Amino acid sequence: TSADGTPLAAVLAQPRRTALLCYLALASPRGFQRRDTLLALFWPEHDAERARRALRQSLYFLRRALGATALVSRGDDELALAPDHVRCDAAEFERAADEGRLDDALALYRGDLLVGFHIADVSQFERWLDEERSRLRRRVAEAAWALAEARERSGDASGAAEWGQRAAEFSPGDETVLRR
């Protein structure tokens, strides 16, 4: 959504632009990403000039939709989202988990990243997205287990059981988790 809460339907109607926005928000390490990486990831079927043109058009579109200051450049080779301008719940989840604010982190997690999202002919992005989904799911399971253990240490058996059950839901089929 925009800063005033208006849905950004025009961005969501363009899957590659949506994917580019998500990648810039979540790629590790956080921050600036090389243009060459973005070209190879999102326009592998294009020659270099067509890919650069497609990236420029996507960036122009995103700046118009999100605001001129939403995307920042470092020289001619790197791009990033302005962290004070664009908010991403998945990135905030990780920040809260890293800071030990597990209740806050788990309140932000609402399910797998970009469920049902697909871009034809962009297999490298699809692989990255699958890896991100798995990584975030592992992090949320770890956070839930940490909360379960904290509740158990404080004598809150009911809270420990609740968080343990939630952790198990994030790790279906993991026998160690089920036994635990």
PDB file of C-alpha atoms in Angstrom:
ATOM      1  CA  THR A   1       0.000   0.000   0.000  1.00  0.00           C
ATOM      2  CA  SER A   2       1.043   3.603  -0.390  1.00  0.00           C
ATOM      3  CA  ALA A   3       1.871   5.812   2.579  1.00  0.00           C
ATOM      4  CA  ASP A   4      -1.784   6.870   2.771  1.00  0.00           C
ATOM      5  CA  GLY A   5      -2.989   3.227   2.778  1.00  0.00           C
ATOM      6  CA  THR A   6      -4.140   3.120  -0.846  1.00  0.00           C
ATOM      7  CA  PRO A   7      -3.538  -0.269  -2.488  1.00  0.00           C
ATOM      8  CA  LEU A   8      -0.881  -0.155  -5.187  1.00  0.00           C
ATOM      9  CA  ALA A   9      -2.868  -2.245  -7.647  1.00  0.00           C
ATOM     10  CA  ALA A  10      -0.863  -0.984 -10.633  1.00  0.00           C
ATOM     11  CA  VAL A  11       2.342  -2.425  -9.156  1.00  0.00           C
ATOM     12  CA  LEU A  12       0.713  -5.747  -8.329  1.00  0.00           C
ATOM     13  CA  ALA A  13      -0.662  -6.037 -11.864  1.00  0.00           C
ATOM     14  CA  GLN A  14       2.904  -6.309 -13.198  1.00  0.00           C
ATOM     15  CA  PRO A  15       4.463  -9.531 -11.822  1.00  0.00           C
ATOM     16  CA  ARG A  16       8.090  -8.760 -12.729  1.00  0.00           C
ATOM     17  CA  ARG A  17       7.854  -5.312 -11.200  1.00  0.00           C
ATOM     18  CA  THR A  18       6.287  -6.786  -8.086  1.00  0.00           C
ATOM     19  CA  ALA A  19       9.041  -9.406  -7.972  1.00  0.00           C
ATOM     20  CA  LEU A  20      11.722  -6.739  -8.418  1.00  0.00           C
ATOM     21  CA  LEU A  21      10.255  -4.740  -5.543  1.00  0.00           C
ATOM     22  CA  CYS A  22      10.156  -7.835  -3.312  1.00  0.00           C
ATOM     23  CA  TYR A  23      13.692  -8.811  -4.230  1.00  0.00           C
ATOM     24  CA  LEU A  24      15.013  -5.340  -3.428  1.00  0.00           C
ATOM     25  CA  ALA A  25      13.201  -5.498  -0.072  1.00  0.00           C
ATOM     26  CA  LEU A  26      14.464  -8.952   0.939  1.00  0.00           C
ATOM     27  CA  ALA A  27      17.671  -9.891  -0.879  1.00  0.00           C
ATOM     28  CA  SER A  28      20.648 -10.682   1.308  1.00  0.00           C
ATOM     29  CA  PRO A  29      22.692  -8.885   2.179  1.00  0.00           C
ATOM     30  CA  ARG A  30      20.121  -6.160   2.721  1.00  0.00           C
ATOM     31  CA  GLY A  31      20.643  -2.878   0.972  1.00  0.00           C
ATOM     32  CA  PHE A  32      22.158  -2.161  -2.383  1.00  0.00           C
ATOM     33  CA  GLN A  33      21.893  -4.750  -5.159  1.00  0.00           C
ATOM     34  CA  ARG A  34      23.924  -4.767  -8.337  1.00  0.00           C
ATOM     35  CA  ARG A  35      22.069  -3.924 -11.538  1.00  0.00           C
ATOM     36  CA  ASP A  36      23.851  -6.780 -13.334  1.00  0.00           C
ATOM     37  CA  THR A  37      22.396  -9.219 -10.806  1.00  0.00           C
ATOM     38  CA  LEU A  38      18.909  -7.804 -11.345  1.00  0.00           C
ATOM     39  CA  LEU A  39      19.260  -8.026 -15.130  1.00  0.00           C
ATOM     40  CA  ALA A  40      20.310 -11.674 -14.989  1.00  0.00           C
ATOM     41  CA  LEU A  41      17.635 -12.535 -12.452  1.00  0.00           C
ATOM     42  CA  PHE A  42      14.607 -10.851 -14.039  1.00  0.00           C
ATOM     43  CA  TRP A  43      15.385 -10.627 -17.759  1.00  0.00           C
ATOM     44  CA  PRO A  44      17.551 -13.651 -18.583  1.00  0.00           C
ATOM     45  CA  GLU A  45      15.877 -14.076 -21.966  1.00  0.00           C
ATOM     46  CA  HIS A  46      16.834 -10.565 -23.146  1.00  0.00           C
ATOM     47  CA  ASP A  47      20.098  -9.352 -24.600  1.00  0.00           C
ATOM     48  CA  ALA A  48      21.968  -6.852 -22.416  1.00  0.00           C
ATOM     49  CA  GLU A  49      20.495  -3.706 -23.998  1.00  0.00           C
ATOM     50  CA  ARG A  50      16.872  -4.945 -23.883  1.00  0.00           C
ATOM     51  CA  ALA A  51      17.352  -6.108 -20.301  1.00  0.00           C
ATOM     52  CA  ARG A  52      18.746  -2.709 -19.241  1.00  0.00           C
ATOM     53  CA  ARG A  53      15.830  -0.971 -20.946  1.00  0.00           C
ATOM     54  CA  ALA A  54      13.346  -3.273 -19.172  1.00  0.00           C
ATOM     55  CA  LEU A  55      15.009  -2.543 -15.821  1.00  0.00           C
ATOM     56  CA  ARG A  56      14.959   1.217 -16.446  1.00  0.00           C
ATOM     57  CA  GLN A  57      11.259   1.050 -17.342  1.00  0.00           C
ATOM     58  CA  SER A  58      10.495  -1.004 -14.243  1.00  0.00           C
ATOM     59  CA  LEU A  59      12.376   1.425 -12.022  1.00  0.00           C
ATOM     60  CA  TYR A  60      10.598   4.387 -13.598  1.00  0.00           C
ATOM     61  CA  PHE A  61       7.240   2.696 -13.015  1.00  0.00           C
ATOM     62  CA  LEU A  62       8.079   1.824  -9.390  1.00  0.00           C
ATOM     63  CA  ARG A  63       9.265   5.357  -8.656  1.00  0.00           C
ATOM     64  CA  ARG A  64       6.033   6.762 -10.057  1.00  0.00           C
ATOM     65  CA  ALA A  65       3.947   4.346  -7.993  1.00  0.00           C
ATOM     66  CA  LEU A  66       5.951   4.482  -4.744  1.00  0.00           C
ATOM     67  CA  GLY A  67       7.370   7.988  -4.880  1.00  0.00           C
ATOM     68  CA  ALA A  68      10.528   9.417  -6.364  1.00  0.00           C
ATOM     69  CA  THR A  69      12.566   8.735  -3.223  1.00  0.00           C
ATOM     70  CA  ALA A  70      11.528   5.089  -2.765  1.00  0.00           C
ATOM     71  CA  LEU A  71      14.449   3.770  -4.816  1.00  0.00           C
ATOM     72  CA  VAL A  72      17.992   4.990  -4.398  1.00  0.00           C
ATOM     73  CA  SER A  73      21.080   4.470  -6.532  1.00  0.00           C
ATOM     74  CA  ARG A  74      24.704   4.238  -5.564  1.00  0.00           C
ATOM     75  CA  GLY A  75      26.618   5.161  -8.659  1.00  0.00           C
ATOM     76  CA  ASP A  76      25.427   3.617 -11.899  1.00  0.00           C
ATOM     77  CA  ASP A  77      25.705   0.017 -10.759  1.00  0.00           C
ATOM     78  CA  GLU A  78      23.651  -0.416  -7.570  1.00  0.00           C
ATOM     79  CA  LEU A  79      20.060   0.034  -6.432  1.00  0.00           C
ATOM     80  CA  ALA A  80      18.229  -0.228  -3.122  1.00  0.00           C
ATOM     81  CA  LEU A  81      14.923   0.580  -1.540  1.00  0.00           C
ATOM     82  CA  ALA A  82      14.999   3.582   0.749  1.00  0.00           C
ATOM     83  CA  PRO A  83      14.467   1.944   4.163  1.00  0.00           C
ATOM     84  CA  ASP A  84      12.753   5.032   5.544  1.00  0.00           C
ATOM     85  CA  HIS A  85      10.313   5.083   2.627  1.00  0.00           C
ATOM     86  CA  VAL A  86       9.377   1.424   2.009  1.00  0.00           C
ATOM     87  CA  ARG A  87       8.181  -0.956   4.722  1.00  0.00           C
ATOM     88  CA  CYS A  88       8.325  -4.746   4.305  1.00  0.00           C
ATOM     89  CA  ASP A  89       6.730  -7.006   6.908  1.00  0.00           C
ATOM     90  CA  ALA A  90       9.083  -9.912   6.107  1.00  0.00           C
ATOM     91  CA  ALA A  91      12.122  -7.688   6.692  1.00  0.00           C
ATOM     92  CA  GLU A  92      10.539  -6.342   9.887  1.00  0.00           C
ATOM     93  CA  PHE A  93       9.894  -9.937  11.015  1.00  0.00           C
ATOM     94  CA  GLU A  94      13.596 -10.705  10.637  1.00  0.00           C
ATOM     95  CA  ARG A  95      14.679  -7.508  12.373  1.00  0.00           C
ATOM     96  CA  ALA A  96      12.390  -8.260  15.342  1.00  0.00           C
ATOM     97  CA  ALA A  97      13.651 -11.861  15.518  1.00  0.00           C
ATOM     98  CA  ASP A  98      17.276 -10.683  15.354  1.00  0.00           C
ATOM     99  CA  GLU A  99      16.599  -8.257  18.204  1.00  0.00           C
ATOM    100  CA  GLY A 100      14.977 -10.987  20.309  1.00  0.00           C
ATOM    101  CA  ARG A 101      11.502  -9.459  20.089  1.00  0.00           C
ATOM    102  CA  LEU A 102       9.986 -12.842  19.308  1.00  0.00           C
ATOM    103  CA  ASP A 103       6.378 -11.978  20.146  1.00  0.00           C
ATOM    104  CA  ASP A 104       6.574  -9.031  17.754  1.00  0.00           C
ATOM    105  CA  ALA A 105       8.285 -11.133  15.094  1.00  0.00           C
ATOM    106  CA  LEU A 106       5.680 -13.880  15.221  1.00  0.00           C
ATOM    107  CA  ALA A 107       2.846 -11.358  15.133  1.00  0.00           C
ATOM    108  CA  LEU A 108       4.226 -10.173  11.778  1.00  0.00           C
ATOM    109  CA  TYR A 109       4.414 -13.639  10.212  1.00  0.00           C
ATOM    110  CA  ARG A 110       1.168 -14.405   8.394  1.00  0.00           C
ATOM    111  CA  GLY A 111       2.255 -17.350   6.272  1.00  0.00           C
ATOM    112  CA  ASP A 112       4.579 -18.223   3.443  1.00  0.00           C
ATOM    113  CA  LEU A 113       6.124 -15.440   1.422  1.00  0.00           C
ATOM    114  CA  LEU A 114       4.227 -14.563  -1.772  1.00  0.00           C
ATOM    115  CA  VAL A 115       2.053 -17.676  -1.809  1.00  0.00           C
ATOM    116  CA  GLY A 116       0.843 -18.429  -5.324  1.00  0.00           C
ATOM    117  CA  PHE A 117       3.144 -15.842  -6.883  1.00  0.00           C
ATOM    118  CA  HIS A 118       4.806 -17.018 -10.089  1.00  0.00           C
ATOM    119  CA  ILE A 119       6.610 -15.447 -13.019  1.00  0.00           C
ATOM    120  CA  ALA A 120       6.944 -17.462 -16.209  1.00  0.00           C
ATOM    121  CA  ASP A 121      10.443 -17.890 -17.643  1.00  0.00           C
ATOM    122  CA  VAL A 122      12.263 -16.431 -14.628  1.00  0.00           C
ATOM    123  CA  SER A 123      13.536 -19.620 -13.006  1.00  0.00           C
ATOM    124  CA  GLN A 124      16.348 -17.996 -11.014  1.00  0.00           C
ATOM    125  CA  PHE A 125      13.865 -15.724  -9.268  1.00  0.00           C
ATOM    126  CA  GLU A 126      11.594 -18.715  -8.607  1.00  0.00           C
ATOM    127  CA  ARG A 127      14.515 -20.571  -6.984  1.00  0.00           C
ATOM    128  CA  TRP A 128      15.390 -17.525  -4.893  1.00  0.00           C
ATOM    129  CA  LEU A 129      11.747 -17.172  -3.813  1.00  0.00           C
ATOM    130  CA  ASP A 130      11.519 -20.865  -2.826  1.00  0.00           C
ATOM    131  CA  GLU A 131      14.715 -20.525  -0.783  1.00  0.00           C
ATOM    132  CA  GLU A 132      13.407 -17.358   0.907  1.00  0.00           C
ATOM    133  CA  ARG A 133      10.123 -19.072   1.792  1.00  0.00           C
ATOM    134  CA  SER A 134      11.988 -22.006   3.342  1.00  0.00           C
ATOM    135  CA  ARG A 135      14.438 -19.771   5.183  1.00  0.00           C
ATOM    136  CA  LEU A 136      11.670 -17.595   6.642  1.00  0.00           C
ATOM    137  CA  ARG A 137       9.650 -20.680   7.624  1.00  0.00           C
ATOM    138  CA  ARG A 138      12.708 -22.048   9.482  1.00  0.00           C
ATOM    139  CA  ARG A 139      13.212 -18.709  11.225  1.00  0.00           C
ATOM    140  CA  VAL A 140       9.596 -18.555  12.344  1.00  0.00           C
ATOM    141  CA  ALA A 141       9.775 -22.145  13.651  1.00  0.00           C
ATOM    142  CA  GLU A 142      12.969 -21.272  15.562  1.00  0.00           C
ATOM    143  CA  ALA A 143      11.326 -18.170  17.027  1.00  0.00           C
ATOM    144  CA  ALA A 144       8.257 -20.160  18.085  1.00  0.00           C
ATOM    145  CA  TRP A 145      10.479 -22.800  19.731  1.00  0.00           C
ATOM    146  CA  ALA A 146      12.427 -20.114  21.543  1.00  0.00           C
ATOM    147  CA  LEU A 147       9.161 -18.686  22.878  1.00  0.00           C
ATOM    148  CA  ALA A 148       7.992 -22.168  23.895  1.00  0.00           C
ATOM    149  CA  GLU A 149      11.223 -22.705  25.809  1.00  0.00           C
ATOM    150  CA  ALA A 150      10.982 -19.289  27.460  1.00  0.00           C
ATOM    151  CA  ARG A 151       7.396 -20.022  28.545  1.00  0.00           C
ATOM    152  CA  GLU A 152       8.468 -23.401  29.880  1.00  0.00           C
ATOM    153  CA  ARG A 153      11.325 -21.842  31.903  1.00  0.00           C
ATOM    154  CA  SER A 154       8.905 -19.319  33.382  1.00  0.00           C
ATOM    155  CA  GLY A 155       6.523 -22.098  34.441  1.00  0.00           C
ATOM    156  CA  ASP A 156       3.868 -21.344  31.810  1.00  0.00           C
ATOM    157  CA  ALA A 157       3.178 -24.902  30.619  1.00  0.00           C
ATOM    158  CA  SER A 158       0.102 -23.862  28.661  1.00  0.00           C
ATOM    159  CA  GLY A 159       1.991 -21.099  26.827  1.00  0.00           C
ATOM    160  CA  ALA A 160       4.898 -23.471  26.187  1.00  0.00           C
ATOM    161  CA  ALA A 161       2.559 -26.063  24.694  1.00  0.00           C
ATOM    162  CA  GLU A 162       0.833 -23.466  22.521  1.00  0.00           C
ATOM    163  CA  TRP A 163       4.090 -22.134  21.080  1.00  0.00           C
ATOM    164  CA  GLY A 164       5.474 -25.658  20.691  1.00  0.00           C
ATOM    165  CA  GLN A 165       2.400 -26.632  18.696  1.00  0.00           C
ATOM    166  CA  ARG A 166       2.769 -23.508  16.516  1.00  0.00           C
ATOM    167  CA  ALA A 167       6.450 -24.342  15.941  1.00  0.00           C
ATOM    168  CA  ALA A 168       5.461 -27.851  14.863  1.00  0.00           C
ATOM    169  CA  GLU A 169       2.943 -26.397  12.391  1.00  0.00           C
ATOM    170  CA  PHE A 170       5.791 -24.493  10.731  1.00  0.00           C
ATOM    171  CA  SER A 171       7.860 -27.694  10.420  1.00  0.00           C
ATOM    172  CA  PRO A 172       5.415 -30.335   9.142  1.00  0.00           C
ATOM    173  CA  GLY A 173       6.942 -33.744   8.697  1.00  0.00           C
ATOM    174  CA  ASP A 174       9.961 -33.011  10.916  1.00  0.00           C
ATOM    175  CA  GLU A 175      10.028 -35.993  13.292  1.00  0.00           C
ATOM    176  CA  THR A 176      12.357 -34.257  15.759  1.00  0.00           C
ATOM    177  CA  VAL A 177       9.906 -31.384  16.044  1.00  0.00           C
ATOM    178  CA  LEU A 178       6.966 -33.752  16.524  1.00  0.00           C
ATOM    179  CA  ARG A 179       8.754 -35.675  19.288  1.00  0.00           C
ATOM    180  CA  ARG A 180       9.754 -32.460  20.970  1.00  0.00           C
TER     181      ARG A 180
END
